[in-house]
Amino acid sequence: MAAVRRWSEGMSSDNIKGLVLAISSSLFIGASFIVKKKGLKKAGASGVRAGVGGYSYLLEPLWWIGMITMVVGEIANFAAYAFAPAILVTPLGALSIIISAVLAHIILREKLHTFGILGCALCVVGSTTIVLHAPQERQIESVTEVWDLATEPGFLFYTALVLTAVFILIFHFVPQYGQTHIMVYIGVCSLVGSISVMSVKALGIALKLTFSGMNQLLYPQTWAFTLVVASCVITQMNYLNKALDTFNTAVVSPIYYVMFTSLTILASVIMFKDWDRQTPTQIITEMCGFITILSGTFLLHKTKDMVDGPSLTTSISMRSLKHEEEDGFDEGVPLKRQDTSRIP
């Protein structure tokens, strides 16, 4: 208790607000997946399933409750970036995976096996480690200060590298390898996503200051960040949808989470200089916490269809068969959906 008290006294009020918003976001988003799935099951029982092209779920109130819950979670996540550094907020997104797994076990009767419990525990330990050693939020009084940070040589160089890599991927690698190499689409999403989060944080700070009485909507920088957010989000969602449509979701999700979170932390460290206010011990501890979260996330996704006991081998075989039936895998390209299963 004494350690927790010292930690809470050491954290700024903004960090605490950001932490609460980030955890709330994970709760809402994690729960939304379960509510939407319940709605999809209920709609599929009386109409054409969404998996085969049906839209009866649009008339199902439970599905809309799930959608509203997800929107609330995304708004909370947006607000969290206005109060806390990205190095604290972004990794906590893994908590939504835990919430979803636990609620699926309780509500949907989807068995949470030993490896799943271990994955959840690793995510909790990693998240706690990051929260306990997260840097204090930088005090910013105007959106022009954020603009100054974004136009410093270090971040401009990072942005130039990102844009160069994105254009090379889109115009050279996507036409040739997009349908066969999972890292092409995810690479575009993750690179653009790191710039998107920095712009979201800048816009969130501008809105926070505006609501506190210091109108930032008069500055052109606020609208410039808004334009960047819109452009990045559209690009990000476009290529994420391509990845999900082409490859197995169970493979896309953990790879995307790892790349997106890693690049976002790197962008935040460069732009907001989060590590300048920390000791080497704190930085190393945060990295250990992040790696722990990645391990837990990977374990949850990699073994999510396994069951405990002697039937484990049978379960793995059934899981492979299930994926082949549901996703239309080609035996020669195990991570890619068959083109014949798509609607033109």
Short mmCIF file of C-alpha atoms in Angstrom, two decimals:
data_model
loop_
_atom_site.label_atom_id
_atom_site.label_comp_id
_atom_site.label_asym_id
_atom_site.label_seq_id
_atom_site.Cartn_x
_atom_site.Cartn_y
_atom_site.Cartn_z
CA MET A 1 0.00 0.00 0.00
CA ALA A 2 2.86 2.36 0.81
CA ALA A 3 4.39 1.75 -2.62
CA VAL A 4 1.07 2.45 -4.32
CA ARG A 5 0.66 5.64 -2.28
CA ARG A 6 4.14 6.83 -3.27
CA TRP A 7 3.39 6.02 -6.90
CA SER A 8 0.06 7.92 -6.89
CA GLU A 9 1.71 10.90 -5.23
CA GLY A 10 4.46 10.87 -7.87
CA MET A 11 2.07 10.77 -10.83
CA SER A 12 0.71 14.03 -12.19
CA SER A 13 -3.06 14.57 -12.24
CA ASP A 14 -2.96 14.52 -16.05
CA ASN A 15 -1.25 11.12 -16.06
CA ILE A 16 -3.88 9.74 -13.69
CA LYS A 17 -6.69 11.11 -15.89
CA GLY A 18 -5.04 9.59 -18.96
CA LEU A 19 -4.61 6.27 -17.18
CA VAL A 20 -8.27 6.15 -16.11
CA LEU A 21 -9.41 7.06 -19.63
CA ALA A 22 -7.13 4.44 -21.22
CA ILE A 23 -8.37 1.69 -18.90
CA SER A 24 -11.99 2.79 -19.45
CA SER A 25 -11.38 2.68 -23.20
CA SER A 26 -10.11 -0.89 -22.96
CA LEU A 27 -13.13 -1.90 -20.87
CA PHE A 28 -15.60 -0.44 -23.37
CA ILE A 29 -13.81 -1.73 -26.47
CA GLY A 30 -13.26 -5.21 -24.98
CA ALA A 31 -16.92 -5.45 -23.97
CA SER A 32 -18.09 -4.14 -27.34
CA PHE A 33 -16.66 -7.19 -29.16
CA ILE A 34 -18.71 -9.52 -26.97
CA VAL A 35 -21.93 -7.50 -27.24
CA LYS A 36 -21.57 -7.23 -31.02
CA LYS A 37 -20.92 -10.97 -31.30
CA LYS A 38 -24.05 -11.68 -29.24
CA GLY A 39 -25.96 -9.40 -31.59
CA LEU A 40 -24.51 -11.13 -34.66
CA LYS A 41 -25.45 -14.56 -33.29
CA LYS A 42 -28.97 -13.40 -32.50
CA ALA A 43 -29.37 -11.82 -35.95
CA GLY A 44 -27.91 -14.89 -37.67
CA ALA A 45 -30.43 -17.15 -35.94
CA SER A 46 -33.32 -15.37 -37.66
CA GLY A 47 -31.70 -14.15 -40.88
CA VAL A 48 -28.68 -14.41 -43.17
CA ARG A 49 -25.39 -14.53 -41.26
CA ALA A 50 -22.96 -11.63 -41.69
CA GLY A 51 -20.20 -14.10 -42.55
CA VAL A 52 -21.98 -15.04 -45.77
CA GLY A 53 -22.97 -11.52 -46.76
CA GLY A 54 -26.08 -10.90 -44.67
CA TYR A 55 -26.96 -7.55 -43.08
CA SER A 56 -29.76 -8.58 -40.73
CA TYR A 57 -27.55 -7.53 -37.81
CA LEU A 58 -28.28 -3.89 -38.73
CA LEU A 59 -31.79 -4.46 -37.37
CA GLU A 60 -30.52 -6.03 -34.16
CA PRO A 61 -30.49 -3.58 -31.18
CA LEU A 62 -27.83 -5.64 -29.37
CA TRP A 63 -25.39 -5.12 -32.26
CA TRP A 64 -25.97 -1.37 -32.18
CA ILE A 65 -25.36 -1.33 -28.41
CA GLY A 66 -22.03 -2.98 -29.12
CA MET A 67 -21.21 -0.38 -31.78
CA ILE A 68 -22.10 2.50 -29.45
CA THR A 69 -19.97 0.90 -26.72
CA MET A 70 -17.02 0.73 -29.12
CA VAL A 71 -17.45 4.39 -30.14
CA VAL A 72 -17.48 5.42 -26.46
CA GLY A 73 -14.27 3.43 -25.96
CA GLU A 74 -12.58 5.09 -28.94
CA ILE A 75 -13.58 8.53 -27.67
CA ALA A 76 -12.10 7.70 -24.26
CA ASN A 77 -8.92 6.51 -25.97
CA PHE A 78 -8.74 9.75 -27.97
CA ALA A 79 -9.14 11.77 -24.77
CA ALA A 80 -6.47 9.71 -22.98
CA TYR A 81 -3.81 10.92 -25.42
CA ALA A 82 -4.60 14.51 -24.44
CA PHE A 83 -3.64 13.82 -20.82
CA ALA A 84 -0.96 11.11 -20.81
CA PRO A 85 2.09 10.26 -22.95
CA ALA A 86 1.63 7.76 -25.78
CA ILE A 87 4.17 5.45 -24.13
CA LEU A 88 1.61 4.98 -21.33
CA VAL A 89 -1.66 4.98 -23.31
CA THR A 90 -0.83 2.87 -26.38
CA PRO A 91 0.41 -0.35 -24.69
CA LEU A 92 -2.67 -0.35 -22.43
CA GLY A 93 -4.73 -1.19 -25.52
CA ALA A 94 -3.74 -4.79 -24.81
CA LEU A 95 -6.12 -4.73 -21.83
CA SER A 96 -9.07 -4.79 -24.25
CA ILE A 97 -7.86 -8.22 -25.37
CA ILE A 98 -8.00 -9.45 -21.77
CA ILE A 99 -11.48 -7.99 -21.22
CA SER A 100 -12.71 -9.61 -24.43
CA ALA A 101 -11.18 -12.99 -23.54
CA VAL A 102 -12.59 -13.00 -19.99
CA LEU A 103 -16.08 -11.88 -21.05
CA ALA A 104 -16.09 -14.45 -23.87
CA HIS A 105 -15.30 -17.12 -21.26
CA ILE A 106 -18.13 -15.93 -18.97
CA ILE A 107 -20.83 -14.84 -21.44
CA LEU A 108 -20.16 -16.75 -24.65
CA ARG A 109 -18.91 -19.91 -22.89
CA GLU A 110 -15.72 -19.81 -24.97
CA LYS A 111 -13.19 -21.77 -22.89
CA LEU A 112 -10.28 -19.71 -21.54
CA HIS A 113 -7.55 -22.35 -21.27
CA THR A 114 -4.36 -22.33 -19.19
CA PHE A 115 -2.29 -20.60 -21.89
CA GLY A 116 -4.99 -17.95 -22.23
CA ILE A 117 -4.92 -17.27 -18.49
CA LEU A 118 -1.14 -17.04 -18.63
CA GLY A 119 -1.38 -14.59 -21.56
CA CYS A 120 -3.82 -12.42 -19.60
CA ALA A 121 -1.52 -12.48 -16.58
CA LEU A 122 1.47 -11.42 -18.70
CA CYS A 123 -0.52 -8.51 -20.17
CA VAL A 124 -1.55 -7.37 -16.68
CA VAL A 125 2.02 -7.61 -15.34
CA GLY A 126 3.42 -5.75 -18.36
CA SER A 127 0.76 -3.03 -18.21
CA THR A 128 1.31 -2.55 -14.48
CA THR A 129 5.07 -2.25 -15.03
CA ILE A 130 4.59 0.46 -17.66
CA VAL A 131 2.07 2.37 -15.55
CA LEU A 132 4.37 2.36 -12.52
CA HIS A 133 7.32 3.70 -14.54
CA ALA A 134 5.61 5.90 -17.16
CA PRO A 135 7.05 9.39 -17.71
CA GLN A 136 5.14 12.48 -16.60
CA GLU A 137 3.08 14.21 -19.26
CA ARG A 138 4.81 17.22 -20.78
CA GLN A 139 3.15 20.51 -19.77
CA ILE A 140 1.93 22.27 -22.92
CA GLU A 141 0.17 25.63 -22.94
CA SER A 142 -0.62 26.03 -26.65
CA VAL A 143 -1.03 23.97 -29.81
CA THR A 144 1.81 26.03 -31.28
CA GLU A 145 4.13 24.32 -28.78
CA VAL A 146 3.10 20.94 -30.18
CA TRP A 147 3.66 22.27 -33.69
CA ASP A 148 7.17 23.35 -32.69
CA LEU A 149 7.87 19.84 -31.42
CA ALA A 150 6.47 18.32 -34.63
CA THR A 151 8.67 20.53 -36.81
CA GLU A 152 11.95 19.87 -35.01
CA PRO A 153 14.63 18.19 -37.21
CA GLY A 154 14.44 14.84 -35.39
CA PHE A 155 10.70 14.33 -35.91
CA LEU A 156 10.77 15.79 -39.43
CA PHE A 157 13.44 13.22 -40.29
CA TYR A 158 11.30 10.43 -38.78
CA THR A 159 8.23 11.67 -40.72
CA ALA A 160 10.24 11.79 -43.96
CA LEU A 161 11.42 8.21 -43.43
CA VAL A 162 7.87 7.06 -42.68
CA LEU A 163 6.38 8.76 -45.75
CA THR A 164 9.16 7.42 -47.98
CA ALA A 165 8.63 3.88 -46.68
CA VAL A 166 4.84 4.18 -47.06
CA PHE A 167 5.05 5.40 -50.66
CA ILE A 168 7.51 2.63 -51.55
CA LEU A 169 5.23 0.03 -49.98
CA ILE A 170 2.07 1.38 -51.64
CA PHE A 171 3.41 1.92 -55.14
CA HIS A 172 6.00 -0.86 -55.42
CA PHE A 173 5.30 -3.67 -52.95
CA VAL A 174 1.49 -3.59 -52.65
CA PRO A 175 0.80 -4.36 -56.36
CA GLN A 176 3.33 -7.22 -56.40
CA TYR A 177 3.30 -8.68 -52.89
CA GLY A 178 0.22 -7.29 -51.10
CA GLN A 179 -1.79 -10.48 -51.60
CA THR A 180 0.99 -12.84 -50.53
CA HIS A 181 3.09 -11.07 -47.86
CA ILE A 182 1.29 -10.03 -44.69
CA MET A 183 3.89 -7.44 -43.68
CA VAL A 184 3.14 -5.21 -46.71
CA TYR A 185 -0.37 -4.10 -45.67
CA ILE A 186 0.45 -4.14 -41.96
CA GLY A 187 3.60 -2.12 -42.61
CA VAL A 188 1.55 0.66 -44.23
CA CYS A 189 -1.00 0.61 -41.38
CA SER A 190 1.63 0.69 -38.64
CA LEU A 191 3.83 3.40 -40.17
CA VAL A 192 0.89 5.68 -40.90
CA GLY A 193 -0.62 4.83 -37.51
CA SER A 194 2.42 6.17 -35.64
CA ILE A 195 1.98 9.57 -37.33
CA SER A 196 -1.78 9.35 -36.75
CA VAL A 197 -1.38 8.92 -32.98
CA MET A 198 0.98 11.92 -32.74
CA SER A 199 -1.58 14.04 -34.61
CA VAL A 200 -4.43 12.68 -32.46
CA LYS A 201 -2.47 13.63 -29.35
CA ALA A 202 -1.84 17.13 -30.72
CA LEU A 203 -5.52 17.55 -31.59
CA GLY A 204 -6.55 16.20 -28.19
CA ILE A 205 -4.30 18.71 -26.43
CA ALA A 206 -5.78 21.53 -28.55
CA LEU A 207 -9.34 20.50 -27.61
CA LYS A 208 -8.41 20.09 -23.93
CA LEU A 209 -6.97 23.62 -23.84
CA THR A 210 -10.00 24.96 -25.73
CA PHE A 211 -12.42 23.43 -23.25
CA SER A 212 -10.38 24.90 -20.38
CA GLY A 213 -10.88 28.42 -21.76
CA MET A 214 -7.86 28.85 -24.05
CA ASN A 215 -9.34 28.68 -27.55
CA GLN A 216 -6.97 26.80 -29.85
CA LEU A 217 -9.37 26.64 -32.79
CA LEU A 218 -8.12 30.04 -33.92
CA TYR A 219 -4.69 28.60 -34.74
CA PRO A 220 -4.12 27.13 -38.21
CA GLN A 221 -1.92 24.44 -36.59
CA THR A 222 -5.03 22.90 -34.99
CA TRP A 223 -6.67 22.47 -38.38
CA ALA A 224 -3.43 21.20 -39.90
CA PHE A 225 -3.30 18.45 -37.27
CA THR A 226 -6.98 17.70 -37.94
CA LEU A 227 -6.24 17.25 -41.66
CA VAL A 228 -3.33 14.94 -40.87
CA VAL A 229 -5.52 12.86 -38.53
CA ALA A 230 -8.24 12.48 -41.18
CA SER A 231 -5.75 11.53 -43.92
CA CYS A 232 -3.86 9.05 -41.74
CA VAL A 233 -6.96 7.36 -40.33
CA ILE A 234 -8.48 6.87 -43.81
CA THR A 235 -5.23 5.39 -45.13
CA GLN A 236 -4.74 3.26 -42.03
CA MET A 237 -8.26 1.79 -42.09
CA ASN A 238 -8.11 1.17 -45.85
CA TYR A 239 -5.00 -1.00 -45.64
CA LEU A 240 -6.04 -2.64 -42.37
CA ASN A 241 -9.26 -3.77 -44.06
CA LYS A 242 -7.20 -5.11 -46.96
CA ALA A 243 -5.04 -7.06 -44.51
CA LEU A 244 -8.06 -8.49 -42.68
CA ASP A 245 -9.75 -9.41 -45.96
CA THR A 246 -6.64 -11.16 -47.30
CA PHE A 247 -5.12 -12.87 -44.25
CA ASN A 248 -6.25 -14.70 -41.13
CA THR A 249 -7.42 -12.27 -38.44
CA ALA A 250 -5.69 -14.31 -35.73
CA VAL A 251 -2.39 -13.58 -37.48
CA VAL A 252 -3.07 -9.95 -38.46
CA SER A 253 -4.09 -8.77 -34.97
CA PRO A 254 -0.95 -9.60 -32.95
CA ILE A 255 1.47 -8.56 -35.73
CA TYR A 256 -0.34 -5.26 -36.21
CA TYR A 257 -0.45 -4.61 -32.47
CA VAL A 258 3.30 -5.21 -32.12
CA MET A 259 4.30 -3.03 -35.09
CA PHE A 260 1.81 -0.25 -34.42
CA THR A 261 2.62 0.02 -30.71
CA SER A 262 6.40 -0.15 -31.27
CA LEU A 263 6.38 2.58 -33.93
CA THR A 264 4.00 4.76 -31.90
CA ILE A 265 6.29 4.59 -28.86
CA LEU A 266 9.28 5.43 -31.08
CA ALA A 267 7.45 8.41 -32.62
CA SER A 268 6.42 9.67 -29.18
CA VAL A 269 9.96 9.36 -27.83
CA ILE A 270 11.27 11.40 -30.80
CA MET A 271 8.55 14.07 -30.85
CA PHE A 272 7.70 14.54 -27.17
CA LYS A 273 11.09 13.39 -25.83
CA ASP A 274 9.43 11.18 -23.22
CA TRP A 275 12.69 9.50 -22.23
CA ASP A 276 14.54 12.77 -21.61
CA ARG A 277 12.70 13.02 -18.30
CA GLN A 278 13.54 9.47 -17.20
CA THR A 279 16.48 7.49 -15.88
CA PRO A 280 17.99 4.55 -17.83
CA THR A 281 16.54 2.17 -15.23
CA GLN A 282 13.01 3.48 -15.83
CA ILE A 283 13.42 3.22 -19.59
CA ILE A 284 14.70 -0.37 -19.43
CA THR A 285 11.88 -1.31 -17.05
CA GLU A 286 9.30 0.16 -19.43
CA MET A 287 10.76 -1.81 -22.31
CA CYS A 288 10.62 -4.99 -20.23
CA GLY A 289 6.97 -4.25 -19.46
CA PHE A 290 6.25 -3.68 -23.14
CA ILE A 291 7.93 -6.96 -24.13
CA THR A 292 5.89 -8.73 -21.43
CA ILE A 293 2.68 -7.31 -22.92
CA LEU A 294 3.74 -8.43 -26.39
CA SER A 295 4.43 -11.93 -25.07
CA GLY A 296 1.01 -12.11 -23.42
CA THR A 297 -0.76 -10.80 -26.53
CA PHE A 298 1.04 -13.29 -28.76
CA LEU A 299 0.22 -16.15 -26.40
CA LEU A 300 -3.47 -15.20 -26.27
CA HIS A 301 -3.81 -15.09 -30.05
CA LYS A 302 -1.57 -18.03 -30.88
CA THR A 303 -3.35 -20.44 -28.55
CA LYS A 304 -6.86 -18.97 -28.39
CA ASP A 305 -8.53 -22.10 -29.81
CA MET A 306 -6.69 -24.63 -27.66
CA VAL A 307 -8.27 -26.50 -24.75
CA ASP A 308 -6.74 -28.02 -21.64
CA GLY A 309 -6.23 -31.74 -21.12
CA PRO A 310 -5.30 -34.73 -23.29
CA SER A 311 -7.45 -33.49 -26.18
CA LEU A 312 -4.97 -30.68 -26.90
CA THR A 313 -3.58 -32.31 -30.06
CA THR A 314 -7.07 -33.00 -31.35
CA SER A 315 -8.02 -29.41 -30.59
CA ILE A 316 -5.11 -28.06 -32.63
CA SER A 317 -6.12 -30.23 -35.58
CA MET A 318 -9.74 -29.13 -35.24
CA ARG A 319 -8.60 -25.51 -35.09
CA SER A 320 -6.69 -25.89 -38.36
CA LEU A 321 -9.71 -27.53 -39.99
CA LYS A 322 -11.98 -24.79 -38.63
CA HIS A 323 -9.76 -22.05 -40.05
CA GLU A 324 -9.64 -23.77 -43.43
CA GLU A 325 -13.43 -24.01 -43.54
CA GLU A 326 -14.17 -20.52 -42.26
CA ASP A 327 -11.42 -18.52 -43.91
CA GLY A 328 -10.83 -20.56 -47.06
CA PHE A 329 -7.13 -21.15 -46.55
CA ASP A 330 -5.03 -22.52 -49.32
CA GLU A 331 -2.78 -25.28 -48.03
CA GLY A 332 0.20 -23.85 -49.93
CA VAL A 333 -0.22 -20.34 -48.46
CA PRO A 334 -1.46 -20.95 -44.90
CA LEU A 335 -1.86 -17.30 -43.92
CA LYS A 336 -3.70 -16.17 -47.04
CA ARG A 337 -7.38 -16.43 -47.86
CA GLN A 338 -8.30 -17.97 -51.21
CA ASP A 339 -9.28 -15.39 -53.81
CA THR A 340 -12.25 -17.51 -54.87
CA SER A 341 -13.88 -16.95 -51.48
CA ARG A 342 -14.17 -13.20 -52.04
CA ILE A 343 -17.13 -11.36 -53.50
CA PRO A 344 -16.06 -9.25 -56.54
#
